[in-house]
Tab-separated table of C-alpha atoms in Angstrom:
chain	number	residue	atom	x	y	z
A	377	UNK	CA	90.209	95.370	-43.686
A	378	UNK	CA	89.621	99.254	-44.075
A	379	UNK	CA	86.597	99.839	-41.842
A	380	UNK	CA	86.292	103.813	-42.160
A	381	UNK	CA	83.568	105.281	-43.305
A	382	UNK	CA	83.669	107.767	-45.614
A	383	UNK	CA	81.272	110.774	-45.963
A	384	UNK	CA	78.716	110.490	-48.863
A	385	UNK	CA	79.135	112.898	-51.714
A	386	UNK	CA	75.541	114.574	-50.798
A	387	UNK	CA	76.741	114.830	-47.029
A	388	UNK	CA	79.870	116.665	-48.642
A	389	UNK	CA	77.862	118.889	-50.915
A	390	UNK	CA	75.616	120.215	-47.939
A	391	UNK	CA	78.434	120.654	-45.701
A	392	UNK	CA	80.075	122.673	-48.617
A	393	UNK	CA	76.819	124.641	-49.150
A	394	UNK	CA	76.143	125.095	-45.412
A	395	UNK	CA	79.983	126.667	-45.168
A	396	UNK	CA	79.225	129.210	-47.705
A	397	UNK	CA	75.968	129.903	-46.624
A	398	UNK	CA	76.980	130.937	-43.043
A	399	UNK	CA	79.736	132.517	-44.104
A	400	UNK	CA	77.536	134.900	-46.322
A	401	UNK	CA	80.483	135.659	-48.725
A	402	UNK	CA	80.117	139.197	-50.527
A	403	UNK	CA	76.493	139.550	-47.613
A	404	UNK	CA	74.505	137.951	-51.323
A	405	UNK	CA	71.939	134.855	-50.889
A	406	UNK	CA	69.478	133.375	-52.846
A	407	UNK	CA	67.482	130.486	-51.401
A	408	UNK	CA	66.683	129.121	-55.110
A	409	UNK	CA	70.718	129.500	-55.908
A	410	UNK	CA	71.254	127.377	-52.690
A	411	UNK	CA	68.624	124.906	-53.958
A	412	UNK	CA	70.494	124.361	-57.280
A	413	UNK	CA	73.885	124.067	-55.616
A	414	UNK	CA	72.811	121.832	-53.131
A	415	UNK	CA	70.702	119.673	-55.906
A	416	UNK	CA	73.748	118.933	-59.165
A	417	UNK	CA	76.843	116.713	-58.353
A	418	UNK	CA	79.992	118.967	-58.739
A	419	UNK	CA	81.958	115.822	-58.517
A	420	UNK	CA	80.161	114.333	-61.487
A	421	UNK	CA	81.506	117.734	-63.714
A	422	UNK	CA	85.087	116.769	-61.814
A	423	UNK	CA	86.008	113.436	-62.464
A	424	UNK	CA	89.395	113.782	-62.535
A	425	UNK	CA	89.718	114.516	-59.011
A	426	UNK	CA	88.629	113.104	-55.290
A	427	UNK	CA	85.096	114.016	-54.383
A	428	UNK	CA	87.143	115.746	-51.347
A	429	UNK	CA	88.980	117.892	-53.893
A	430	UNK	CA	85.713	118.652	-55.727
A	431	UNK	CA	83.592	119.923	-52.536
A	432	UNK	CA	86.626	121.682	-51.033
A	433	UNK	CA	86.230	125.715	-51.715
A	434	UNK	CA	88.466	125.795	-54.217
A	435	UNK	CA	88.772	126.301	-57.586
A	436	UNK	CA	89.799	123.254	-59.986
A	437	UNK	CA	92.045	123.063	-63.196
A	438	UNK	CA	90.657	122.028	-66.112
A	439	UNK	CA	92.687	122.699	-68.542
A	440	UNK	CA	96.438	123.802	-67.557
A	441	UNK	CA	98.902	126.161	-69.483
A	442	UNK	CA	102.152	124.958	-69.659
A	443	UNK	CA	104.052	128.273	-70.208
A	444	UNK	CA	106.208	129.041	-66.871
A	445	UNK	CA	104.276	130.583	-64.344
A	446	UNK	CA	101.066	131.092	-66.434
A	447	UNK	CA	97.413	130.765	-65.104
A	448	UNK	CA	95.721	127.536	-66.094
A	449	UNK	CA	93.229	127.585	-69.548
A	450	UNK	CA	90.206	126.932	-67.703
A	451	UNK	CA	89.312	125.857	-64.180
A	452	UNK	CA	85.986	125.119	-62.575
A	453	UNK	CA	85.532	128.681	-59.735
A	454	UNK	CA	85.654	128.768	-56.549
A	455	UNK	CA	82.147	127.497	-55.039
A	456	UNK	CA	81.767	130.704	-52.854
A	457	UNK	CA	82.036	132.776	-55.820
A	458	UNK	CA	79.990	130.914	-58.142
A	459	UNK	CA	77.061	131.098	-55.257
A	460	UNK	CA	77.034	134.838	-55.293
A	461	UNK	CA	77.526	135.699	-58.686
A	462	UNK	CA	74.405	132.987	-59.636
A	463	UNK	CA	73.087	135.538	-56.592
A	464	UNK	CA	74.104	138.947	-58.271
A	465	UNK	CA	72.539	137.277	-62.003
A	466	UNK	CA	68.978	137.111	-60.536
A	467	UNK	CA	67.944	133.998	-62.063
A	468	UNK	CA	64.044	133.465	-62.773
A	469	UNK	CA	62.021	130.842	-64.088
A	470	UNK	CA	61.794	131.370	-67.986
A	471	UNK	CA	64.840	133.523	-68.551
A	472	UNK	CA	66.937	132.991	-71.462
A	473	UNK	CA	71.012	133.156	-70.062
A	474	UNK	CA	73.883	132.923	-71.929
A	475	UNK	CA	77.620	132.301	-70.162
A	476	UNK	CA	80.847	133.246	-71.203
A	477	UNK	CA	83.431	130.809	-70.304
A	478	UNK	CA	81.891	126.940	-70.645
A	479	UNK	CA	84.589	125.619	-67.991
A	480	UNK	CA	83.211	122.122	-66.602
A	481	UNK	CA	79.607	123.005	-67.732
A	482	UNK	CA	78.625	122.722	-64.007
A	483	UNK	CA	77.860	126.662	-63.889
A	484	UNK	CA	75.132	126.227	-67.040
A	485	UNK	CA	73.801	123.127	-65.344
A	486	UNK	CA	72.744	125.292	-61.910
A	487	UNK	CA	71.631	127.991	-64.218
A	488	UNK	CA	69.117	125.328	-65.994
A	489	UNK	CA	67.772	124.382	-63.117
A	490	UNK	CA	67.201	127.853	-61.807
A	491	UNK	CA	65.552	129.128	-65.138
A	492	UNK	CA	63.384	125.560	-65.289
A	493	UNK	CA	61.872	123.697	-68.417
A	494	UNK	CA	60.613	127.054	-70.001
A	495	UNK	CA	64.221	128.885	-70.111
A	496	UNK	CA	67.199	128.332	-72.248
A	497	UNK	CA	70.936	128.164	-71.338
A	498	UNK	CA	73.424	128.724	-73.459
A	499	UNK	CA	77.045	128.374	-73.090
A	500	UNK	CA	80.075	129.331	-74.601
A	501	UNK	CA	83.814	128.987	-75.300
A	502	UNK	CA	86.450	130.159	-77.533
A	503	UNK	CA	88.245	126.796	-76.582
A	504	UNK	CA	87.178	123.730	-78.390
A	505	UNK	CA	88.437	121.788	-76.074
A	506	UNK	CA	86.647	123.468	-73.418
A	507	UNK	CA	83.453	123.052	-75.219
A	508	UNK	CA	83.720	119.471	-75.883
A	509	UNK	CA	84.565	119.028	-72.250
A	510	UNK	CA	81.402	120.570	-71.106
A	511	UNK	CA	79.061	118.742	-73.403
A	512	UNK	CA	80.393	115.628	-72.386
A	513	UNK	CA	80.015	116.285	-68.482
A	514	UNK	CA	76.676	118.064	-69.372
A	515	UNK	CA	74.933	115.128	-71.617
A	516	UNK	CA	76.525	112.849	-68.682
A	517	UNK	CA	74.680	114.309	-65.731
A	518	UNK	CA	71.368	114.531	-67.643
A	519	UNK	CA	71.435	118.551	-69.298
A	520	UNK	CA	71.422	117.854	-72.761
A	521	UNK	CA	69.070	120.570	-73.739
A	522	UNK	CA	71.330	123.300	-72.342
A	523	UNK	CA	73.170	124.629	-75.931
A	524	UNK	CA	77.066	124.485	-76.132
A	525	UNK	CA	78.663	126.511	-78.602
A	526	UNK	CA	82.275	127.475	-79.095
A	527	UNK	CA	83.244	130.685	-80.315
A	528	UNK	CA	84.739	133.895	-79.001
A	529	UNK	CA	82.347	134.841	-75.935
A	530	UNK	CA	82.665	138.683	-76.482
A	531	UNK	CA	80.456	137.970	-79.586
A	532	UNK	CA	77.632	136.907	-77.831
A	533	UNK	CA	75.438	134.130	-79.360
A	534	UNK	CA	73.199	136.632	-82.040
A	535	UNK	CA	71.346	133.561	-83.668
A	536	UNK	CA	69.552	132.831	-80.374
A	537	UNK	CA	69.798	136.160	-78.819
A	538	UNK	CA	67.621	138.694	-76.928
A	539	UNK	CA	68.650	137.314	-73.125
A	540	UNK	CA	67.454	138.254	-70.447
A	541	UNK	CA	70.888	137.641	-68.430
A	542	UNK	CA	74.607	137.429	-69.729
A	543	UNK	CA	76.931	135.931	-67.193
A	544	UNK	CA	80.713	135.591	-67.851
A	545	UNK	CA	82.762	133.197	-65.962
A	546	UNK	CA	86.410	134.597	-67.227
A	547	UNK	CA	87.824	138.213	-66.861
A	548	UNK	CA	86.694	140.341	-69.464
A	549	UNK	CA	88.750	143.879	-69.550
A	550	UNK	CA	86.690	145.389	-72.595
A	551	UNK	CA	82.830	144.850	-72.283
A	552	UNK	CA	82.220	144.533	-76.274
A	553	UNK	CA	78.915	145.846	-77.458
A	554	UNK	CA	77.201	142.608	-78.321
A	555	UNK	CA	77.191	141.728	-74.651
A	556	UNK	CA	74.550	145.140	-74.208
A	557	UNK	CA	72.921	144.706	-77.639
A	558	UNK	CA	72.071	140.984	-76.824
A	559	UNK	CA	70.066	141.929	-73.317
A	560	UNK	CA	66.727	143.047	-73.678
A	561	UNK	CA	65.829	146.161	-71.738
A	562	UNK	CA	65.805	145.862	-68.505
A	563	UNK	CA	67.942	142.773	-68.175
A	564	UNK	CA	71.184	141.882	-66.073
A	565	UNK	CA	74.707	141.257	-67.026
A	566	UNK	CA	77.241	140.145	-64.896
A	567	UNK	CA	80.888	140.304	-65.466
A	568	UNK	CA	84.091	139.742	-64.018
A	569	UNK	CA	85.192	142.994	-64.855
A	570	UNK	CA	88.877	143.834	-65.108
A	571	UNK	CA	90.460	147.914	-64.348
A	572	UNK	CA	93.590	148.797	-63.183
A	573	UNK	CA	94.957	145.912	-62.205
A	574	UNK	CA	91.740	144.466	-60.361
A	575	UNK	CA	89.054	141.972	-60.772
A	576	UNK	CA	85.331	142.712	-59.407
A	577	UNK	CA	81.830	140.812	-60.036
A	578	UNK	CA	79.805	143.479	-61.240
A	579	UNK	CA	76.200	143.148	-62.058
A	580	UNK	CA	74.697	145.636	-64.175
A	581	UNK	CA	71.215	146.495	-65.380
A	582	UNK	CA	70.750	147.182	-69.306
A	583	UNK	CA	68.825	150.765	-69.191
A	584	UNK	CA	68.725	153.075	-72.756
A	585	UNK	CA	71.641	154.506	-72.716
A	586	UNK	CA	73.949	152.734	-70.420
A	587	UNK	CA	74.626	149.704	-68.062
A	588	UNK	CA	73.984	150.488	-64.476
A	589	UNK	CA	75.897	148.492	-61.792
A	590	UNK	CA	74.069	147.932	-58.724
A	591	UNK	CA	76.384	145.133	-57.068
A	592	UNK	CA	80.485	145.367	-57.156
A	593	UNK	CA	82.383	142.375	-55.368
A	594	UNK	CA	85.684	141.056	-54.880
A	595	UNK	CA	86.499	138.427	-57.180
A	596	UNK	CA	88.957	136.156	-58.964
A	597	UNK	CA	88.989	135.281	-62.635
A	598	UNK	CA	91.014	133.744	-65.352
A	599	UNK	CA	91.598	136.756	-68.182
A	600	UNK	CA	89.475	136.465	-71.128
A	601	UNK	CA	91.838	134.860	-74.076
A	602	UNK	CA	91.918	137.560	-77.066
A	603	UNK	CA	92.051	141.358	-75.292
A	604	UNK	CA	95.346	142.876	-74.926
A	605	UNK	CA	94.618	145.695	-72.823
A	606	UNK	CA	96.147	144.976	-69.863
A	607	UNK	CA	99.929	145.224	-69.626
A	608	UNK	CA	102.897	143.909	-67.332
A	609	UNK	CA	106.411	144.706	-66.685
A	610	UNK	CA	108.924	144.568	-64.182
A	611	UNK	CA	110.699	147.312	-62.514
A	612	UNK	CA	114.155	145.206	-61.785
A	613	UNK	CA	116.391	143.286	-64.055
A	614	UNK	CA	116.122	140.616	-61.214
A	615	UNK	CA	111.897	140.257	-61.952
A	616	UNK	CA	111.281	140.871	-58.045
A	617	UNK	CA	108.862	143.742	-58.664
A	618	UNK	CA	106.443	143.844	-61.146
A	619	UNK	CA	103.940	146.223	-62.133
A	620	UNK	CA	100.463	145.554	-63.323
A	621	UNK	CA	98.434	148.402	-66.006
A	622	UNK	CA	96.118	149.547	-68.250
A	623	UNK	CA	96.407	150.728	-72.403
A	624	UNK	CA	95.437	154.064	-71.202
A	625	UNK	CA	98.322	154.607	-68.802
A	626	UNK	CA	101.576	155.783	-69.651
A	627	UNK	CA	103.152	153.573	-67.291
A	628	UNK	CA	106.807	152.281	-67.959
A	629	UNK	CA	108.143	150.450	-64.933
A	630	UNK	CA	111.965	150.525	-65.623
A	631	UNK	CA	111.861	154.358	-65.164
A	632	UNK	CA	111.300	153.089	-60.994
A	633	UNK	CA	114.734	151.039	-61.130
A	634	UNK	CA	116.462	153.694	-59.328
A	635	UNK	CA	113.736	154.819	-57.012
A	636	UNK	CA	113.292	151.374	-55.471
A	637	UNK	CA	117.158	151.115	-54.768
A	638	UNK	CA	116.941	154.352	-52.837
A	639	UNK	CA	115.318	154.535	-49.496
A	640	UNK	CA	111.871	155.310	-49.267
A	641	UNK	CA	109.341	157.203	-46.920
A	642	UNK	CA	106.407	156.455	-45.417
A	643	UNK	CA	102.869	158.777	-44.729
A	644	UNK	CA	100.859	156.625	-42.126
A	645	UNK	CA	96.727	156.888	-41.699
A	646	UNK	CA	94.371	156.515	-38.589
A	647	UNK	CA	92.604	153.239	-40.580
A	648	UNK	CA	93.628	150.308	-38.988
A	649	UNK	CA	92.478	146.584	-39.645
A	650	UNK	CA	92.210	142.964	-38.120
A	651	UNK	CA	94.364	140.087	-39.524
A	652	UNK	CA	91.643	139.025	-41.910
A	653	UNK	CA	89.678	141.886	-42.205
A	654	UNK	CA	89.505	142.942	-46.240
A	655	UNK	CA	90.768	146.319	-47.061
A	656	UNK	CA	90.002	145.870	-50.659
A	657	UNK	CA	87.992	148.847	-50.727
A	658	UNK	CA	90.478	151.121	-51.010
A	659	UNK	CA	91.658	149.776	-53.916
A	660	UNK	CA	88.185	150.795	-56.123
A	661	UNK	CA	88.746	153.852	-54.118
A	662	UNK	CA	91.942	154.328	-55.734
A	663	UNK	CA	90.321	153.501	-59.346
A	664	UNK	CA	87.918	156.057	-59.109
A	665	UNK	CA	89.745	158.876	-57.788
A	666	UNK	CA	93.340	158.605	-59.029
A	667	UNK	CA	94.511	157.752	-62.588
A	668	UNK	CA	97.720	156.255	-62.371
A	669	UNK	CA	96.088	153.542	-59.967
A	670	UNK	CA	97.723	150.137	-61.154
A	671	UNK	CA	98.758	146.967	-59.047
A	672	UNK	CA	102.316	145.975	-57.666
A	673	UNK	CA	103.608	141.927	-57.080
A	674	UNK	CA	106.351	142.645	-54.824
A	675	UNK	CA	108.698	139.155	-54.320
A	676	UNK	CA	109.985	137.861	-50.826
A	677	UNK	CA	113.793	138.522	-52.234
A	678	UNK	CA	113.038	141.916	-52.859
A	679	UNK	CA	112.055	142.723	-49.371
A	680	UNK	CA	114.606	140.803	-47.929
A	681	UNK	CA	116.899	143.610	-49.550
A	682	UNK	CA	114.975	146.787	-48.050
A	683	UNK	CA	112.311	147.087	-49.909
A	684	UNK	CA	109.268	147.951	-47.484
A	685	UNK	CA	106.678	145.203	-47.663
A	686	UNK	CA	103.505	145.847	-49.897
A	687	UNK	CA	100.146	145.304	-47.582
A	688	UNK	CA	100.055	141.953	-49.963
A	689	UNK	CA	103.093	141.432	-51.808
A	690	UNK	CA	101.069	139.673	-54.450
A	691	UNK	CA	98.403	141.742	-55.537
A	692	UNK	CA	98.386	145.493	-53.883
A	693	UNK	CA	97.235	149.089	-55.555
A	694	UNK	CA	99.981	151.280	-56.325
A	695	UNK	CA	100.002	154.775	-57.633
A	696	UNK	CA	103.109	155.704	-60.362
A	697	UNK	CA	103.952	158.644	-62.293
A	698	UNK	CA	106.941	158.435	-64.250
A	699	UNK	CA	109.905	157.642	-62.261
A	700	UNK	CA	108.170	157.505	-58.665
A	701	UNK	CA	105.833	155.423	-57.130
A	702	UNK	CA	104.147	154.859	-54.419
A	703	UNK	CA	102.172	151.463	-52.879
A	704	UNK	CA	99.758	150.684	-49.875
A	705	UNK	CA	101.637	149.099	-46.938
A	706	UNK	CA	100.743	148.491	-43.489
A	707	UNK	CA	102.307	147.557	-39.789
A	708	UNK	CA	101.695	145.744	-36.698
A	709	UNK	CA	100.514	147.847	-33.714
A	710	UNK	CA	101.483	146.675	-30.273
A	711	UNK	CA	98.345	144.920	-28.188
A	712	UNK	CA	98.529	143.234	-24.805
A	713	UNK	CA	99.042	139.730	-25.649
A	714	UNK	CA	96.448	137.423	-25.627
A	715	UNK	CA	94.452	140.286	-27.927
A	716	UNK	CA	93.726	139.834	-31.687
A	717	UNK	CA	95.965	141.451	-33.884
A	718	UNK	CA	95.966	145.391	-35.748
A	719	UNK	CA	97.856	146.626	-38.182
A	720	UNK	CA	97.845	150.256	-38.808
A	721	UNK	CA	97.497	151.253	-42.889
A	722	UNK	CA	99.780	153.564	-44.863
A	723	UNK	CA	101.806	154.257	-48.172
A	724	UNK	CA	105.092	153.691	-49.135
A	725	UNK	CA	106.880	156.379	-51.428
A	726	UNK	CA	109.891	156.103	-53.747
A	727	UNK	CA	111.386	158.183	-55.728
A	728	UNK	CA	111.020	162.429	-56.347
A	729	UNK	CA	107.141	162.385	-55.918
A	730	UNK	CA	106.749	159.418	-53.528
A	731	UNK	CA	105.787	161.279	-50.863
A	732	UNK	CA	103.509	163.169	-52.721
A	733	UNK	CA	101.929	160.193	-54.188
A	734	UNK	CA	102.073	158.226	-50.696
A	735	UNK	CA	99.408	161.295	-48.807
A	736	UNK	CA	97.612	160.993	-52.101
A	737	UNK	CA	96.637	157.696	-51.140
A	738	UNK	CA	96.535	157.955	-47.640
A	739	UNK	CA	93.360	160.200	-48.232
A	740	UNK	CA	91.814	157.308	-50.435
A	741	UNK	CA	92.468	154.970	-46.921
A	742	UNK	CA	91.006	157.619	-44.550
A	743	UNK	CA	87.983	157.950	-47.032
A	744	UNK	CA	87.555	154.287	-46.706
A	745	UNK	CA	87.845	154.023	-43.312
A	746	UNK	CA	85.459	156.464	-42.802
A	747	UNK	CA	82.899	154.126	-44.921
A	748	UNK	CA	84.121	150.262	-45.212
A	749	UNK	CA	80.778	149.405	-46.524
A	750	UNK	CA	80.453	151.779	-49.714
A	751	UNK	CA	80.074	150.466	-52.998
A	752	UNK	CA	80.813	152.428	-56.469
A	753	UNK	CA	78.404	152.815	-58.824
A	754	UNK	CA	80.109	152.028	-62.275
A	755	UNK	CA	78.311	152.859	-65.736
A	756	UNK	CA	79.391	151.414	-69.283
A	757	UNK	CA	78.092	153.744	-71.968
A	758	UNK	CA	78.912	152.972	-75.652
A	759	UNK	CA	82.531	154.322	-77.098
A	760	UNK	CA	81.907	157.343	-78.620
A	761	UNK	CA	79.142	158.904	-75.775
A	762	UNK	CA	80.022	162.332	-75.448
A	763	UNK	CA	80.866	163.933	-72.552
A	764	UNK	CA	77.938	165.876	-71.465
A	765	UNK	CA	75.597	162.531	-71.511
A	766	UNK	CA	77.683	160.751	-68.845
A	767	UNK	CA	77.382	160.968	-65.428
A	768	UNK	CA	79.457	162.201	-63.258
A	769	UNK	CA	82.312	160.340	-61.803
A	770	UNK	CA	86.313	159.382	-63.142
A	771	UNK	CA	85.779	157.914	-66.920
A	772	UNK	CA	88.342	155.180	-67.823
A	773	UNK	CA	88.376	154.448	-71.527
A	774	UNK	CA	87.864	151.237	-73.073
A	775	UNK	CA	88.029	150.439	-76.991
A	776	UNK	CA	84.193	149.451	-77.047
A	777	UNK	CA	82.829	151.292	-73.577
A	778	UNK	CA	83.291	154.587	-71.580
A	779	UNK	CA	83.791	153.547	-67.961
A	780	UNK	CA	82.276	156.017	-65.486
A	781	UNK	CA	82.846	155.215	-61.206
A	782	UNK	CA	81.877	156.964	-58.795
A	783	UNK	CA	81.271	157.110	-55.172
C-alpha cells in the first residue's frame, strides 16, 4: 500500500506564492494581490492537469493550435506574471475592470476578489470557446456574478463601460481607441504591449490627451488574434534565421542571404553580465533610439555553420537596413575557476553596413550599462495628434495610436 503523503493543494499554493513573493519578480508587490492569489484554487480553473502542474510557475495550455510550430489559442500565464501585472493594475475596492483575454477565468476571479462585492468584473474573449470555458470554471468555483462576454477585446465592452481599469491578458500590438475612451480619467490600463519584436507589461494612466506609462516590464504573451501588424520572414531558404518586424519598417529579410554567408565582424562593449543576469534593457533601448530595431531567432544549425551566436538565439534585438544587419551577441570572459561566470556584451555585423550598425548598438549597451535600472516612459496619443503636441522622444506609428518612448 502507497503510504506517501502528498502535499495539500493549499500547502502547494503558499509555497507557489511564497516563491514569487521572495523572488520579487519585476521589484512589484501588493499585499492584497498576494491575498487573492493565495485565497482562489488555480487547480480548480485547471482541471485537466495535476495540481503539481497547476502550482508549478508555468504557464498552462488551454486551448492548443494545431498548425506546425504555432503558439497555443489560449493558456492560463505564468503565476509570476499574473502577480505583478494584478500589481501594476492597482486594484481597489469598488473599481469596475474589464480583461481582455478570458483564458481559464482564474485572472477575473482574483480581480473579483480584489475589487469586493461593490465592483464589477468583466471579461472577455473573441473565442467562444474560450468564453464558455471560463464561465464554466467561474460558476464552478463560486464567481458567477463576474460578466463573461465574447467578442473582439479591442472593442472594449461599451454597454457597461466607464472602467476604472482595463487589463489585457494577450499581446495587443495596436492599442485601439475604445480601450482609452472606456477608462474614466484618471484610470489605469495595462497591456501587454507589443513593438519591434518585443513584449512588455505596461501600465498606463488615462490623462486628457494621452496615456502615460509609469511601469514597463518584461513579459510574455500570446498575440492578440485579429492585428496584422507584426511581420515574419526568414533570411535563408533553409528557415535557420528568421527575422521578426513591424508594418512601419521596410524590412525584407532575403536581401541578408548573402551577408550571413559571408564572414562577419564584431564591435565589443565594456558591459558585461552574470549567467542569469537580464540584459533586456537594451533591447527598449534599442526601440527608442534606433528605427530599424526588430528581433532575430537564430537556429542551432545555423551556428553550427559559422554563424556567430545571437546573445539568445531565440529571441534577440537586431538592427537591419537593407542588405546588412547587425545583432547583439556576447562571450565568455576567463575567471579563476571556482568563480561565477561573465560574459562580455557586443554586436555582430554582416554585410556592407554591419559594422556600422554593430557600434550603433554597442552605444545602446554602454548606455545601459551605465543605468541597468532605467525605465522608458512610453505615451499613446490618438492617431492623428500632430506633432507639436507630443512629447519628446522616438514616435513609432500605430494605425489607432502615436507611440512616443523615451528615456
Amino acid at each position: 500500500m502507497n503510504t506517501t503523503a502528498h502535499p495539500s493543494t493549499e500547502v502547494l499554493r503558499n509555497r507557489l506564492i511564497d516563491e514569487i513573493v521572495e523572488e520579487r519578480v519585476a521589484g512589484l508587490h501588493d499585499p492584497r494581490v498576494e491575498d487573492a492569489m493565495r485565497t482562489v484554487p488555480r487547480h480548480e480553473f485547471l482541471p485537466a492537469v495535476s495540481v503539481e502542474t497547476a502550482y508549478a510557475n508555468q504557464y498552462v495550455s488551454i486551448k492548443d493550435n494545431p498548425a506546425e510550430d504555432a503558439l497555443p489559442f489560449s493558456c492560463a500565464s505564468k503565476p509570476d506574471v499574473v502577480f505583478f501585472m494584478l500589481v501594476q493594475l492597482q486594484l481597489d475596492a469598488g473599481h469596475r475592470v474589464f480583461e481582455i483575454g478570458a483564458g481559464t477565468g482564474l485572472n477575473a476571479a482574483y480581480m473579483r476578489r480584489l475589487v469586493g462585492p461593490s465592483g464589477l468584473v468583466v471579461t472577455g474573449d473573441i473565442d467562444g470557446e474560450v468564453t464558455a470555458y471560463a464561465r464554466k470554471t467561474l460558476d464552478a468555483t463560486g464567481f458567477r456574478d463576474i460578466e463573461v462576454i465574447t467578442r473582439d477585446g479591442v472593442l472594449g465592452a461599451e454597454e457597461l463601460a466607464p472602467f476604472d481599469r482595463i487589463i489585457a491578458t494577450v499581446g495587443v500590438w495596436d492599442p485601439s481607441p475604445a480601450l482609452q475612451n472606456q477608462l474614466t480619467p484618471g484610470g489605469r490600463l495595462v497591456l501587454p504591449l507589443r513593438w519591434r519584436g518585443l513584449t512588455r507589461s505596461v501600465a498606463f494612466t488615462r490623462q486628457p490627451e494621452r496615456l502615460l506609462s509609469d511601469s514597463v516590464k518584461m513579459c510574455g504573451f500570446l498575440p492578440m488574434i485579429g492585428q496584422d501588424g507584426e511581420h515574419s520572414g526568414y533570411v535563408d531558404d533553409e528557415h535557420l534565421i528568421r527575422l521578426f518586424w513591424d508594418d512601419d519598417q521596410a524590412i525584407a529579410p532575403p536581401a541578408l542571404a548573402t551577408a550571413v554567408c559571408r564572414p562577419g565582424t564584431v564591435a565589443w562593449t565594456e558591459a558585461c553580465v552574470g549567467p542569469v543576469e537580464s540584459f533586456d534593457g537594451i533591447w527598449l533601448r534599442l526601440s527608442a533610439t534606433e528605427p530599424t530595431t526588430c528581433r532575430i531567432t537564430v537556429k542551432q544549425a545555423a551556428i553550427d555553420a559559422g554563424l556567430r551566436r545571437p546573445a539568445a538565439p531565440a529571441l534577440s534585438p537586431a538592427l537591419v537596413e537593407e542588405d546588412s544587419i547587425a545583432y547583439l551577441t556576447l562571450e565568455r570572459i576567463p575567471v579563476e575557476e571556482d568563480t561565477e561566470a561573465r560574459f562580455r556584451l557586443g554586436a555582430a555585423g554582416y554585410g556592407p553596413r554591419g559594422h556600422a550598425l554593430a557600434e550603433r548598438l554597442c552605444t545602446q549597451i554602454t548606455a545601459w550599462g551605465n543605468d541597468r535600472t532605467a525605465e522608458p516612459v512610453i505615451s499613446l496619443y490618438p492617431a492623428g495628434t500632430p506633432d507639436h503636441e507630443l512629447t519628446d522622444g522616438y514616435v513609432i506609428e500605430k494605425p489607432s495610436a502615436r507611440m512616443v518612448i523615451a528615456y
